[in-house]
Coordinates of C-alpha atoms and ligand atoms in Angstrom, one line a residue:
X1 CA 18.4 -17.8 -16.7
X2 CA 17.1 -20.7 -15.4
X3 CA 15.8 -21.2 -11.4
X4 CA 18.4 -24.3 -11.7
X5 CA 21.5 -22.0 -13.0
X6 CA 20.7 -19.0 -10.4
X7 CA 20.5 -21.0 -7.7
X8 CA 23.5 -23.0 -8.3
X9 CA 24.9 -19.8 -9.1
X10 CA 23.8 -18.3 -5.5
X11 CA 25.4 -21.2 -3.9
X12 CA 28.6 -21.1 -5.6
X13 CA 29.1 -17.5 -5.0
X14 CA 28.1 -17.6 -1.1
X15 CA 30.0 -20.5 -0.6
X16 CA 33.3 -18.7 -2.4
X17 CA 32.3 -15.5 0.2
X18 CA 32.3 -17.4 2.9
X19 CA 35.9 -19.4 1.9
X20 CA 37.6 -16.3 1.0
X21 CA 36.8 -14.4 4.0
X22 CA 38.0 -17.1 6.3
X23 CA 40.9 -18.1 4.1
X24 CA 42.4 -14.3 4.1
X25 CA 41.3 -14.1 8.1
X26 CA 43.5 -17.7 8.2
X27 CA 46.4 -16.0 6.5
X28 CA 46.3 -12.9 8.0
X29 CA 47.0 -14.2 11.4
X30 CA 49.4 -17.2 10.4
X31 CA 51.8 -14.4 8.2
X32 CA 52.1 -12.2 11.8
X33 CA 52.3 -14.8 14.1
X34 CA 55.2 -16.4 11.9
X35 CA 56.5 -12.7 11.2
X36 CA 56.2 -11.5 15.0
X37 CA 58.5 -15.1 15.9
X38 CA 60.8 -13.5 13.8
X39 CA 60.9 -10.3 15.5
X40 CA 61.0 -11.4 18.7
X41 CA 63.7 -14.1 18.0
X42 CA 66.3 -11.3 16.9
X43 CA 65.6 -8.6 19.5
X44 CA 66.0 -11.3 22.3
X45 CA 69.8 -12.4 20.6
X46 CA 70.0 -8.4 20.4
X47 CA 69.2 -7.9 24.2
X48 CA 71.3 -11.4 25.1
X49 CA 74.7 -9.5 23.0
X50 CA 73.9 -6.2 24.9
X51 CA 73.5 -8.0 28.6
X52 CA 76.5 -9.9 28.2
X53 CA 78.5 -7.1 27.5
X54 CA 77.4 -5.4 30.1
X55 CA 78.3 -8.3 32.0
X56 CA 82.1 -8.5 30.5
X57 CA 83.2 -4.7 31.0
X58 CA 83.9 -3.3 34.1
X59 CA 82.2 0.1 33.6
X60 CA 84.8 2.2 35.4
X61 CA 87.8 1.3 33.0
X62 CA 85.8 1.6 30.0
X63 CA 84.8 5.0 31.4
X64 CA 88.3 6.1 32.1
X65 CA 90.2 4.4 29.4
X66 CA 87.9 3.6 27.2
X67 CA 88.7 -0.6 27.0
X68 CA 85.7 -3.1 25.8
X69 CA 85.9 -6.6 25.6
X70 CA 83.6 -7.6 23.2
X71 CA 81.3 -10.8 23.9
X72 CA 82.3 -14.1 22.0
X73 CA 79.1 -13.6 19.7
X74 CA 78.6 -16.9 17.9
X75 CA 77.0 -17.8 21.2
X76 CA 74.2 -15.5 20.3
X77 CA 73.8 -17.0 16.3
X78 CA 71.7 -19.9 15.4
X79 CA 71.6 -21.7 12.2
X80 CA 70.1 -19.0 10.2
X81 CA 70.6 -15.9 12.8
X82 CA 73.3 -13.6 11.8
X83 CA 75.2 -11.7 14.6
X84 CA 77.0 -8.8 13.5
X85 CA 78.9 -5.5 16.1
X86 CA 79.7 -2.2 15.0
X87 CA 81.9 0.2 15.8
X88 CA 80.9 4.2 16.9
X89 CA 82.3 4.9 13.4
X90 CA 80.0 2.2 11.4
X91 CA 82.8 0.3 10.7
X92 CA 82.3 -3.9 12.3
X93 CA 83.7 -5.6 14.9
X94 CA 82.5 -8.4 15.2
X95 CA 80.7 -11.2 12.8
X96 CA 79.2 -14.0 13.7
X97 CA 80.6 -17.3 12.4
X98 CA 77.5 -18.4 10.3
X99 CA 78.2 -14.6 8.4
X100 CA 81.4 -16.5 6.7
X101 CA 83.1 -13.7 4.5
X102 CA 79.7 -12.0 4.0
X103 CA 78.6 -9.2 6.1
X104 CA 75.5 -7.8 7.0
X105 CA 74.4 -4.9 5.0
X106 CA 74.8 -1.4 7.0
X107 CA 72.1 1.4 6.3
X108 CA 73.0 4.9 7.2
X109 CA 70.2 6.5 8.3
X110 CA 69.6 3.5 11.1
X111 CA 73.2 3.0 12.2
X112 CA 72.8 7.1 13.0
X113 CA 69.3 6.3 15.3
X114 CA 71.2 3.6 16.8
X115 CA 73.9 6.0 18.3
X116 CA 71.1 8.3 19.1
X117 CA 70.3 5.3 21.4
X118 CA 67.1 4.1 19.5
X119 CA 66.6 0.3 18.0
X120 CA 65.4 -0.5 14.5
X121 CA 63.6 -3.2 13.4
X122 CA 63.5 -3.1 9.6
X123 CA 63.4 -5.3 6.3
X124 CA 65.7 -5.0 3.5
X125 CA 65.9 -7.0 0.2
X126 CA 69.3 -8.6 -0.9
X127 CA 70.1 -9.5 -4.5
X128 CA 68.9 -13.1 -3.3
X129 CA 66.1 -13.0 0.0
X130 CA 64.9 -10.6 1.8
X131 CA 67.0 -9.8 5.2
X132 CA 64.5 -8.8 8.6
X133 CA 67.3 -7.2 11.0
X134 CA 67.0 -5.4 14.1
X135 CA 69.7 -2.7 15.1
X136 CA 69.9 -1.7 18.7
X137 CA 72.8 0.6 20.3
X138 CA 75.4 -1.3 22.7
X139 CA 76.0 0.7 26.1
X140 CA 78.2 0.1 28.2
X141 CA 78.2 2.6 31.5
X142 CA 75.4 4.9 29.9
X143 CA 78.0 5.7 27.1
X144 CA 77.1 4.0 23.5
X145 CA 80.0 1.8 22.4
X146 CA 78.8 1.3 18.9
X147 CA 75.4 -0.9 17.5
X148 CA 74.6 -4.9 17.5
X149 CA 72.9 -6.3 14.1
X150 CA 71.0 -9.4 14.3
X151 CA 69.1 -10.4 11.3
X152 CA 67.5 -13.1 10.1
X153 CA 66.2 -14.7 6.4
X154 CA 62.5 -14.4 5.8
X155 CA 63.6 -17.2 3.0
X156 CA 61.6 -19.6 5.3
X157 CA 58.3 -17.6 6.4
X158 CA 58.0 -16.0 2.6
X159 CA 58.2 -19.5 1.2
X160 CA 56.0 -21.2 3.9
X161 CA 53.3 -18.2 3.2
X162 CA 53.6 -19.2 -0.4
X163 CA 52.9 -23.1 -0.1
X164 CA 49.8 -21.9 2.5
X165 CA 48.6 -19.3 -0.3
X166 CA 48.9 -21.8 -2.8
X167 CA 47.1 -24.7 -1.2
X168 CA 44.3 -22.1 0.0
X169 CA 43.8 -20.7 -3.2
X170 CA 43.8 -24.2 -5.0
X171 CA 41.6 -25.9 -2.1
X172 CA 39.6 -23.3 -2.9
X173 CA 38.9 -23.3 -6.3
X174 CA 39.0 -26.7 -5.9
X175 CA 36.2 -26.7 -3.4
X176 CA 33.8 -24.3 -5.5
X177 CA 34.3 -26.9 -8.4
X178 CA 33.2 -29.3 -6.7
X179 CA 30.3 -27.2 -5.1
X180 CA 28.9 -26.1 -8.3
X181 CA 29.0 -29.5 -9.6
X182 CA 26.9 -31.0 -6.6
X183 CA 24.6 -27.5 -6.1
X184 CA 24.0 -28.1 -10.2
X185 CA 23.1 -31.9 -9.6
X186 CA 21.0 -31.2 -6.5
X187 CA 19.4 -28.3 -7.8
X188 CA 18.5 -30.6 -10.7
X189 CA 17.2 -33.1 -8.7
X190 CA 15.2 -30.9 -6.7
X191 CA 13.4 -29.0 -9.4
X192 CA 13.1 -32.2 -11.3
X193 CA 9.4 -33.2 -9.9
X194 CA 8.5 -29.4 -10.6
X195 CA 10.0 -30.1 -14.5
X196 CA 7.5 -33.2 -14.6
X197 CA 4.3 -30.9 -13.5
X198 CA 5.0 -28.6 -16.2
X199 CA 5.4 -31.8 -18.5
X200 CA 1.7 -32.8 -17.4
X201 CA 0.2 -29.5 -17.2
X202 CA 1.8 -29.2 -21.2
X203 CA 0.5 -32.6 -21.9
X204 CA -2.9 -32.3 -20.7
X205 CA -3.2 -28.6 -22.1
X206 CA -2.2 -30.0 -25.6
X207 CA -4.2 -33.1 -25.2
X208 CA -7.3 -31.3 -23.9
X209 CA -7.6 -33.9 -21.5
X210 CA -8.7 -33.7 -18.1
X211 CA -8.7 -36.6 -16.6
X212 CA -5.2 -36.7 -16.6
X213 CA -3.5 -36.8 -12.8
X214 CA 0.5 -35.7 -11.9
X215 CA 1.5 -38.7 -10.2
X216 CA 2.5 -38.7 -6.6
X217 CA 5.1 -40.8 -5.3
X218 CA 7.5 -38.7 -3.1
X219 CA 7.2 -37.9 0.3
X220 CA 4.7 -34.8 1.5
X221 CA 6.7 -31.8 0.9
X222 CA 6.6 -28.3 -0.9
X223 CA 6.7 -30.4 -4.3
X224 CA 4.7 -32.7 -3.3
X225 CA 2.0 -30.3 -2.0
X226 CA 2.4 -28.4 -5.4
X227 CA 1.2 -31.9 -7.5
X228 CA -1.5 -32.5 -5.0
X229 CA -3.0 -28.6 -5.4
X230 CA -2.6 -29.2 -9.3
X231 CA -4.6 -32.8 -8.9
X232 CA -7.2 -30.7 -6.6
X233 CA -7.6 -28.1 -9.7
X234 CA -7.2 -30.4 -11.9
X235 CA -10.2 -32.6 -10.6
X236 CA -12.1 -29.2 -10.0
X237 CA -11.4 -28.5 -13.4
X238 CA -12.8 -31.3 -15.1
X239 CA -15.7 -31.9 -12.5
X240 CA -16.7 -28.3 -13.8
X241 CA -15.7 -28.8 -17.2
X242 CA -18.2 -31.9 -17.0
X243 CA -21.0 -30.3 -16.1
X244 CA -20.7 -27.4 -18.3
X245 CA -21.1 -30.0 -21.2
X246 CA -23.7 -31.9 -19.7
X247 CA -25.8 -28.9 -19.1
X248 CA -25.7 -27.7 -22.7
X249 CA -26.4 -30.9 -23.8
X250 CA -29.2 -31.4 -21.6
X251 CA -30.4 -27.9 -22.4
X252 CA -30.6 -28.4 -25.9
X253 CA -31.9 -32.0 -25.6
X254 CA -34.9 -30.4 -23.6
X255 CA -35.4 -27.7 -25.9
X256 CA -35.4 -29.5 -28.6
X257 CA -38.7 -31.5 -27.4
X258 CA -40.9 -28.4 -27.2
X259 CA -39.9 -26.8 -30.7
X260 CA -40.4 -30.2 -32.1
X261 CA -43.6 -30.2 -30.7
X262 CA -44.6 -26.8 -31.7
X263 CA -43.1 -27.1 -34.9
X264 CA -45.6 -30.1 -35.4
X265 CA -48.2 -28.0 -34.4
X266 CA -47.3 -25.2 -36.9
X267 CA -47.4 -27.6 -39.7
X268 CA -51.3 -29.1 -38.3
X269 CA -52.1 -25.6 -38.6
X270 CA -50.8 -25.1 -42.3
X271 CA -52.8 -28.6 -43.4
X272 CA -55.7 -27.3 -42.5
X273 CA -56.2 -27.9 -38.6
X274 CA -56.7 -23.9 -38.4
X275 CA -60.1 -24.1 -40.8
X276 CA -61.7 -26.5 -37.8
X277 CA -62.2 -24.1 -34.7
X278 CA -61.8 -27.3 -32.4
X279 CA -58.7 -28.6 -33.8
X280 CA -57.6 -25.0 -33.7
X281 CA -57.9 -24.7 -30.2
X282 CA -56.3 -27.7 -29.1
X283 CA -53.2 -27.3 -31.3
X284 CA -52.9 -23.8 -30.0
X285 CA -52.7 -24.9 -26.8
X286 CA -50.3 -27.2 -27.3
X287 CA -48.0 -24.8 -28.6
X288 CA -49.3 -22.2 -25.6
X289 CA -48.1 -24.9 -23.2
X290 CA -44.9 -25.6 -24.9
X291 CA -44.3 -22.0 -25.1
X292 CA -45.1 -21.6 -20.7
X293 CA -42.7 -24.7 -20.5
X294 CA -40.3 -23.2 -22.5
X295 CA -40.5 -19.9 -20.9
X296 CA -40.5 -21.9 -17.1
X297 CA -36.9 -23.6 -18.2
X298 CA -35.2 -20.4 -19.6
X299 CA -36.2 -18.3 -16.0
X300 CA -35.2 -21.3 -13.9
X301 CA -31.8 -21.7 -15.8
X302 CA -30.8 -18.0 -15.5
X303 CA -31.3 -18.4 -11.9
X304 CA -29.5 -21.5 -11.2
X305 CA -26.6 -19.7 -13.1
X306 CA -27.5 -17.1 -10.8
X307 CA -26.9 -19.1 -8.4
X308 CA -23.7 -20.6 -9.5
X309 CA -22.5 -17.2 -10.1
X310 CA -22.7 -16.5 -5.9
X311 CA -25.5 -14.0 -6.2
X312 CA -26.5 -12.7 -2.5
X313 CA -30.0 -12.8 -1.7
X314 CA -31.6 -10.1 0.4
X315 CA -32.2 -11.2 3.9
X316 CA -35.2 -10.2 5.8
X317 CA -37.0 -11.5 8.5
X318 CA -40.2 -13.4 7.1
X319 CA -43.0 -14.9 9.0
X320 CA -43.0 -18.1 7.4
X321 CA -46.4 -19.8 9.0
X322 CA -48.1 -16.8 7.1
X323 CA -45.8 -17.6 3.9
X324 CA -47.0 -21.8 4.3
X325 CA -50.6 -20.1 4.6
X326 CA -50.4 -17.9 1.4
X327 CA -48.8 -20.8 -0.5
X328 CA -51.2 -23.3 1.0
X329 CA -54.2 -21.2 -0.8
X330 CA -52.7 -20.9 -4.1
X331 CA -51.8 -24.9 -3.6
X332 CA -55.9 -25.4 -3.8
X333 CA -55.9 -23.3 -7.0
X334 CA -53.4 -25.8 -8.4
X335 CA -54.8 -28.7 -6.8
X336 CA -56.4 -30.7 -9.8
X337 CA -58.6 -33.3 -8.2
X338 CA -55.9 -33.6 -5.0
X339 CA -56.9 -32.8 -1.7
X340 CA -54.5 -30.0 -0.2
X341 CA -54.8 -29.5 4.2
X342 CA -52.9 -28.0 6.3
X343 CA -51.6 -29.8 9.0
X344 CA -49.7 -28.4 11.9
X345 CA -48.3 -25.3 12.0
X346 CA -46.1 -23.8 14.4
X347 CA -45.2 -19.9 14.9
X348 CA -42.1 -19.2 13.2
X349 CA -39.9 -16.1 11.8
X350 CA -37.0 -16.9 9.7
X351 CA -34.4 -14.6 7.8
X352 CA -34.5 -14.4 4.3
X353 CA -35.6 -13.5 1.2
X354 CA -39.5 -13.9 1.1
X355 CA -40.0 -14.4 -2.7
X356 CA -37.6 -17.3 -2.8
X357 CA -39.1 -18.7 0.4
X358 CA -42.3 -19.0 -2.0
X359 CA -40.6 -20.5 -4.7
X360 CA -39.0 -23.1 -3.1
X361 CA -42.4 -24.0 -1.2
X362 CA -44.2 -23.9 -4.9
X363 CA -41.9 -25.7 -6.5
X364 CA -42.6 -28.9 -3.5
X365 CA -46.3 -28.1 -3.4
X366 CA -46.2 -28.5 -7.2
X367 CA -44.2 -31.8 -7.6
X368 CA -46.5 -32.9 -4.2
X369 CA -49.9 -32.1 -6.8
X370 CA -48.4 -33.1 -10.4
X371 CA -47.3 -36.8 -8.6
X372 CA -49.8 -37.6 -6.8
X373 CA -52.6 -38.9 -8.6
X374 CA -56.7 -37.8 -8.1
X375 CA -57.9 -38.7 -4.9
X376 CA -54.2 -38.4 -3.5
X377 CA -53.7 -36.0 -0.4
X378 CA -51.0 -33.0 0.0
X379 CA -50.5 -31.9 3.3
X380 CA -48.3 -28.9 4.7
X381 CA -47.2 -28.4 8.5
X382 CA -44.9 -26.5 10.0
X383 CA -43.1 -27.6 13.3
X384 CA -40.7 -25.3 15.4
X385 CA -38.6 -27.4 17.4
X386 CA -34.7 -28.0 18.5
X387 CA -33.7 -25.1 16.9
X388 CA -35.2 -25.8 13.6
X389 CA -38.1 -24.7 11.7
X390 CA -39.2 -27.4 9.3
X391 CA -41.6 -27.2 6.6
X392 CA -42.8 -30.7 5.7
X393 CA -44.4 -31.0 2.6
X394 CA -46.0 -34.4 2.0
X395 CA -48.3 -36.5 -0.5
X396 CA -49.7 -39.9 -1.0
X397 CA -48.7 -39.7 -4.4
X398 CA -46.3 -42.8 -7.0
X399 CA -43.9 -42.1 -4.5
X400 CA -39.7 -42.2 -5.9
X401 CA -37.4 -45.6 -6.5
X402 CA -34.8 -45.2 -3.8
X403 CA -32.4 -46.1 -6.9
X404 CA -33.8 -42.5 -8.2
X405 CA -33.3 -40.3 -4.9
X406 CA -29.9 -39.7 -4.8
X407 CA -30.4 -38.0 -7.8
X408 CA -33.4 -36.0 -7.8
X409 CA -31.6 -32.8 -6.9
X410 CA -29.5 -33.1 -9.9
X411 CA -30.5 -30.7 -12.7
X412 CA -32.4 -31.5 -15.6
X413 CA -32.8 -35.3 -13.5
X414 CA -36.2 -37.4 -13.7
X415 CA -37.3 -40.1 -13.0
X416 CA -38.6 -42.3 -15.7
X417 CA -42.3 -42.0 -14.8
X418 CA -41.9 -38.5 -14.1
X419 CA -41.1 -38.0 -18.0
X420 CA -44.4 -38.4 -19.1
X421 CA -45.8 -35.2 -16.8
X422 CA -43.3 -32.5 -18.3
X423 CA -41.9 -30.7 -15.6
X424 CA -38.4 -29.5 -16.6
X425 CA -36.1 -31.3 -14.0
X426 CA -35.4 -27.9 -12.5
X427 CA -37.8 -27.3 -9.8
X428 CA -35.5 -29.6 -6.9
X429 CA -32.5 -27.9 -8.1
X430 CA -33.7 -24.5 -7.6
X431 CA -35.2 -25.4 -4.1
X432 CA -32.5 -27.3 -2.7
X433 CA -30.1 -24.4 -3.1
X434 CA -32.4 -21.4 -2.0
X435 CA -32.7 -23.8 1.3
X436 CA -28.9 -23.8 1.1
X437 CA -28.6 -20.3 0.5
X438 CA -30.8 -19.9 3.3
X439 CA -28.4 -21.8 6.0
X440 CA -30.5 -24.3 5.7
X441 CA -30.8 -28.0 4.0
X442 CA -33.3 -30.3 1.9
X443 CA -34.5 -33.9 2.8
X444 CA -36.5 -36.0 1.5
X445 CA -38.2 -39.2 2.4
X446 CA -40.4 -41.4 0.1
X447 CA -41.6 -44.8 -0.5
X448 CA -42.8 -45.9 -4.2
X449 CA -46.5 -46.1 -3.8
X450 CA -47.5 -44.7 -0.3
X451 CA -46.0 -41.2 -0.7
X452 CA -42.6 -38.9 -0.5
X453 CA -42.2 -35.7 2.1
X454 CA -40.4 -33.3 1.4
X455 CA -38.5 -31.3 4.4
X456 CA -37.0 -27.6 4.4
X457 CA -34.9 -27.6 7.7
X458 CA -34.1 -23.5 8.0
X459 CA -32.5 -21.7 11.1
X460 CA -35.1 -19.3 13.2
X461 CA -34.4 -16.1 13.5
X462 CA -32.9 -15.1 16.7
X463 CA -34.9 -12.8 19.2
X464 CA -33.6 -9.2 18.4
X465 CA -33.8 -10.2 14.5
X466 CA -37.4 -11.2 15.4
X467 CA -38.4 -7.8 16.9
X468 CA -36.7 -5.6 14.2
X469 CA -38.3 -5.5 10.7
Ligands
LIG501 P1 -39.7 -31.8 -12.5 O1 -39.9 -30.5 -13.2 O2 -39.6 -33.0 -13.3 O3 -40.8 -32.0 -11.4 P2 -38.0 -31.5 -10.2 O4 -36.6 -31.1 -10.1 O5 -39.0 -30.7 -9.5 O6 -38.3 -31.6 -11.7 O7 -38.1 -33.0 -9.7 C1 -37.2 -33.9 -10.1 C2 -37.8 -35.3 -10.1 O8 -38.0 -35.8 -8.8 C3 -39.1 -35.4 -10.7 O9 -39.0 -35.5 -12.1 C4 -39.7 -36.6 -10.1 O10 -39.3 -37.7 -10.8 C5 -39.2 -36.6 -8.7 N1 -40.1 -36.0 -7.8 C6 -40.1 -34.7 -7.2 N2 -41.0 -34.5 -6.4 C7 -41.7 -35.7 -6.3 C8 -42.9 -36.1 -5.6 N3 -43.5 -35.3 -4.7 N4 -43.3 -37.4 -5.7 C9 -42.7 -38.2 -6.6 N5 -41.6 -37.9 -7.3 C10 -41.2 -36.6 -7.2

């Protein structure tokens, strides 16, 4: 069943709760008001007949010899009111008027309470309508002189009850009718925006296509926030979805140079380059270098997807002037007609994973020495100050095009001059996210010819982190 059905279903029914309830409360207490009017309109004419006869008789000679004057009664009948008096022995006196040559029915067992002194209210059902009557005893001098009827036709309440059932029961149905047809239309309009997601999300799922947005024109509500989560994923979706395909095409793009190249080398080998020891030599190196390369890319891919997958590093406090100083020494191993110094160098302890710290300081001190040409200078400092530790890698080396530096932390990105120098297009990648998964951030500042420094901002550790190892 439908959200649409259920909930117009839900209202419909509540809605029909709530009107029956207050229509049978509304009935309830319109059938005993109109019911106790009735009552209390034929014991008052009952009292009225009893007082005036009391007022008519002297008691002393309808104690000694027994005389009553009976009340002129029609005074007591109204249109509608019948007034009937009995005798001690059941048989009437007296009829109202309004009675004609009818007479109002006598029941035993009541007409033998009433000379026990007691009054009856009762109903009774004629061939025709149904007859409320009250039967009280007449007294005259504490002695019971026989019973006065008055009764009345419900004809009037029963048929007024009917019309008020009747127009509840049809205003009702009437107004769930017209309930269900407007909780159906607004239901409908109000799932409608939710029936054009699923329309997109179908669309786009079928159509394989990403870029596709829900469009959003209503106001800011539950819907609303619903199509602009599904955008959010959406462009989360296809920003991921992006990159995924660029990074397997860029993988196998890069791979593809190496085996080419080794491949080539393979085949110098076959035609003959393996008989001259020299030409042996070179072409094995060139595959031996290919082969590093290769090796260098494959390890630096499984740990950016390392990366991406979250993993935690191990956090311990490091001493990171002694880190710069280790790196600094294998720097002048590396250093290939550049001149590596050490500049300034603070104190500093930082927490975090020691191994990593190395790699990202390599992987600068490496791009430092590969792009900066013989002659060039490298220098690494370290400065402690407002709250930062910073470890500034610079070089007087080609420089990068400011067109090029918003993207050299991209993976797999380099510059056009850089192309020639292999590298793998990895090595910023990596170290911008270990400083990130350090707390900390990567900047860079660099000017084509004159030089680029590279700057690791990282938080210090604080003083009890210091102490404890
Ligand atoms: P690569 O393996 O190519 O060095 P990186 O991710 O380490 O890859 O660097 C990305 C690009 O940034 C390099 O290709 C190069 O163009 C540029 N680059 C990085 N460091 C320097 C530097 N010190 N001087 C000039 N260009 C640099």
């Amino acid at each position: 069943m439908s959200i649409r059905t259920r909930l117009t279903l839900w209202y419909v029914g509540l809605l029909a709760a709530i009107l029956i309830v207050f229509a049978l409360i509304l009935y309830s207490f319109l059938a005993y008001n109109l019911r106790a009017e009735v009552d209390q309109t034929l014991e008052t004419r009952a009292q009225q007949v009893a007082a005036s006869l009391q007022a008519e008789n002297d008691p002393l000679s309808v104690m000694l010899l027994g005389l009553v004057t009976l009340p002129p009664i029609d005074v007591f009948s109204s249109p509608g009111v019948y007034v009937q008096v009995l005798r001690t022995d059941g048989s009437i006196a007296r009829r109202s008027a309004n009675l004609e040559d009818q007479y109002l029915p006598i029941d035993r067992e009541v007409f033998a309470q009433n000379m026990h002194g007691e009054s009856v209210l009762y109903t009774i059902q004629t061939h025709q309508v149904r007859l409320r009557i009250f039967s009280a005893p007449l007294t005259v001098a504490g002695r019971i002189i026989g019973a006065v009827q008055v009764g009345q036709s419900l004809y009037e309440v029963d048929s007024t009850l009917r019309t008020v059932r009747l127009l509840l029961s049809g205003g009702i149905a009437a107004t769930l009718l017209l309930a269900a047809l407007g909780g159906a239309f607004l239901s409908r309009a109000a799932l409608r925006p939710i029936d054009r997601i699923t329309q997109t999300a179908l669309r786009i799922s079928r159509a394989e296509d990403l870029s596709q947005r829900l469009e959003r024109t209503g106001p800011q509500d539950e819907v609303g926030r619903l199509a602009a989560t599904f955008n959010e994923m959406l462009e989360r979706l296809e920003e991921l979805f992006t990159t995924q395909q660029r990074l397997v095409a860029d993988v196998s793009h890069e791979l593809r140079t190496p085996l080419t190249t080794i491949r080539g080398n393979i085949d110098l080998l076959r035609r003959g380059a393996a008989e001259d020891p020299q030409a042996r030599r070179e072409t094995l190196e060139a595959i031996e270098g290919e082969v590093t390369r290769m090796s260098r890319m494959v390890a630096d891919l499984l740990l950016l997807a390392q990366a991406d997958a979250g993993i935690k590093l191990e956090k311990k406090p490091v001493e990171l002037d002694t880190l710069l100083l280790e790196v600094y020494r294998q720097a002048q191993l590396m250093a290939d007609g550049v001149e590596v110094k050490l500049g300034h160098e603070d104190q500093a302890v930082v927490m975090g994973d020691a191994d990593r710290l190395r790699q990202l300081l390599l992987n600068l001190v490496d791009n430092a020495i590969k792009y900066t040409p013989a002659g060039g200078k490298v220098k690494l400092s370290l400065y402690h100050e407002q709250g930062w530790v910073q470890v500034a890698v610079s070089d007087t080396g080609m420089g990068i095009p400011p067109e090029d530096l918003p993207h050299i932390f991209e993976r797999f990105y380099r510059t056009d001059k850089a192309r020639r120098r292999g590298g793998t297009g990895l090595g910023l990648s990596i170290a911008k996210w270990i400083a990130e998964a350090h707390g900390g951030h990567l900047t860079v500042e660099s000017e084509v010819g004159k030089g680029s420094t590279f700057t690791v901002w990282l938080r210090p550790a604080t003083a009890v982190t210091k102490g404890s190892t």
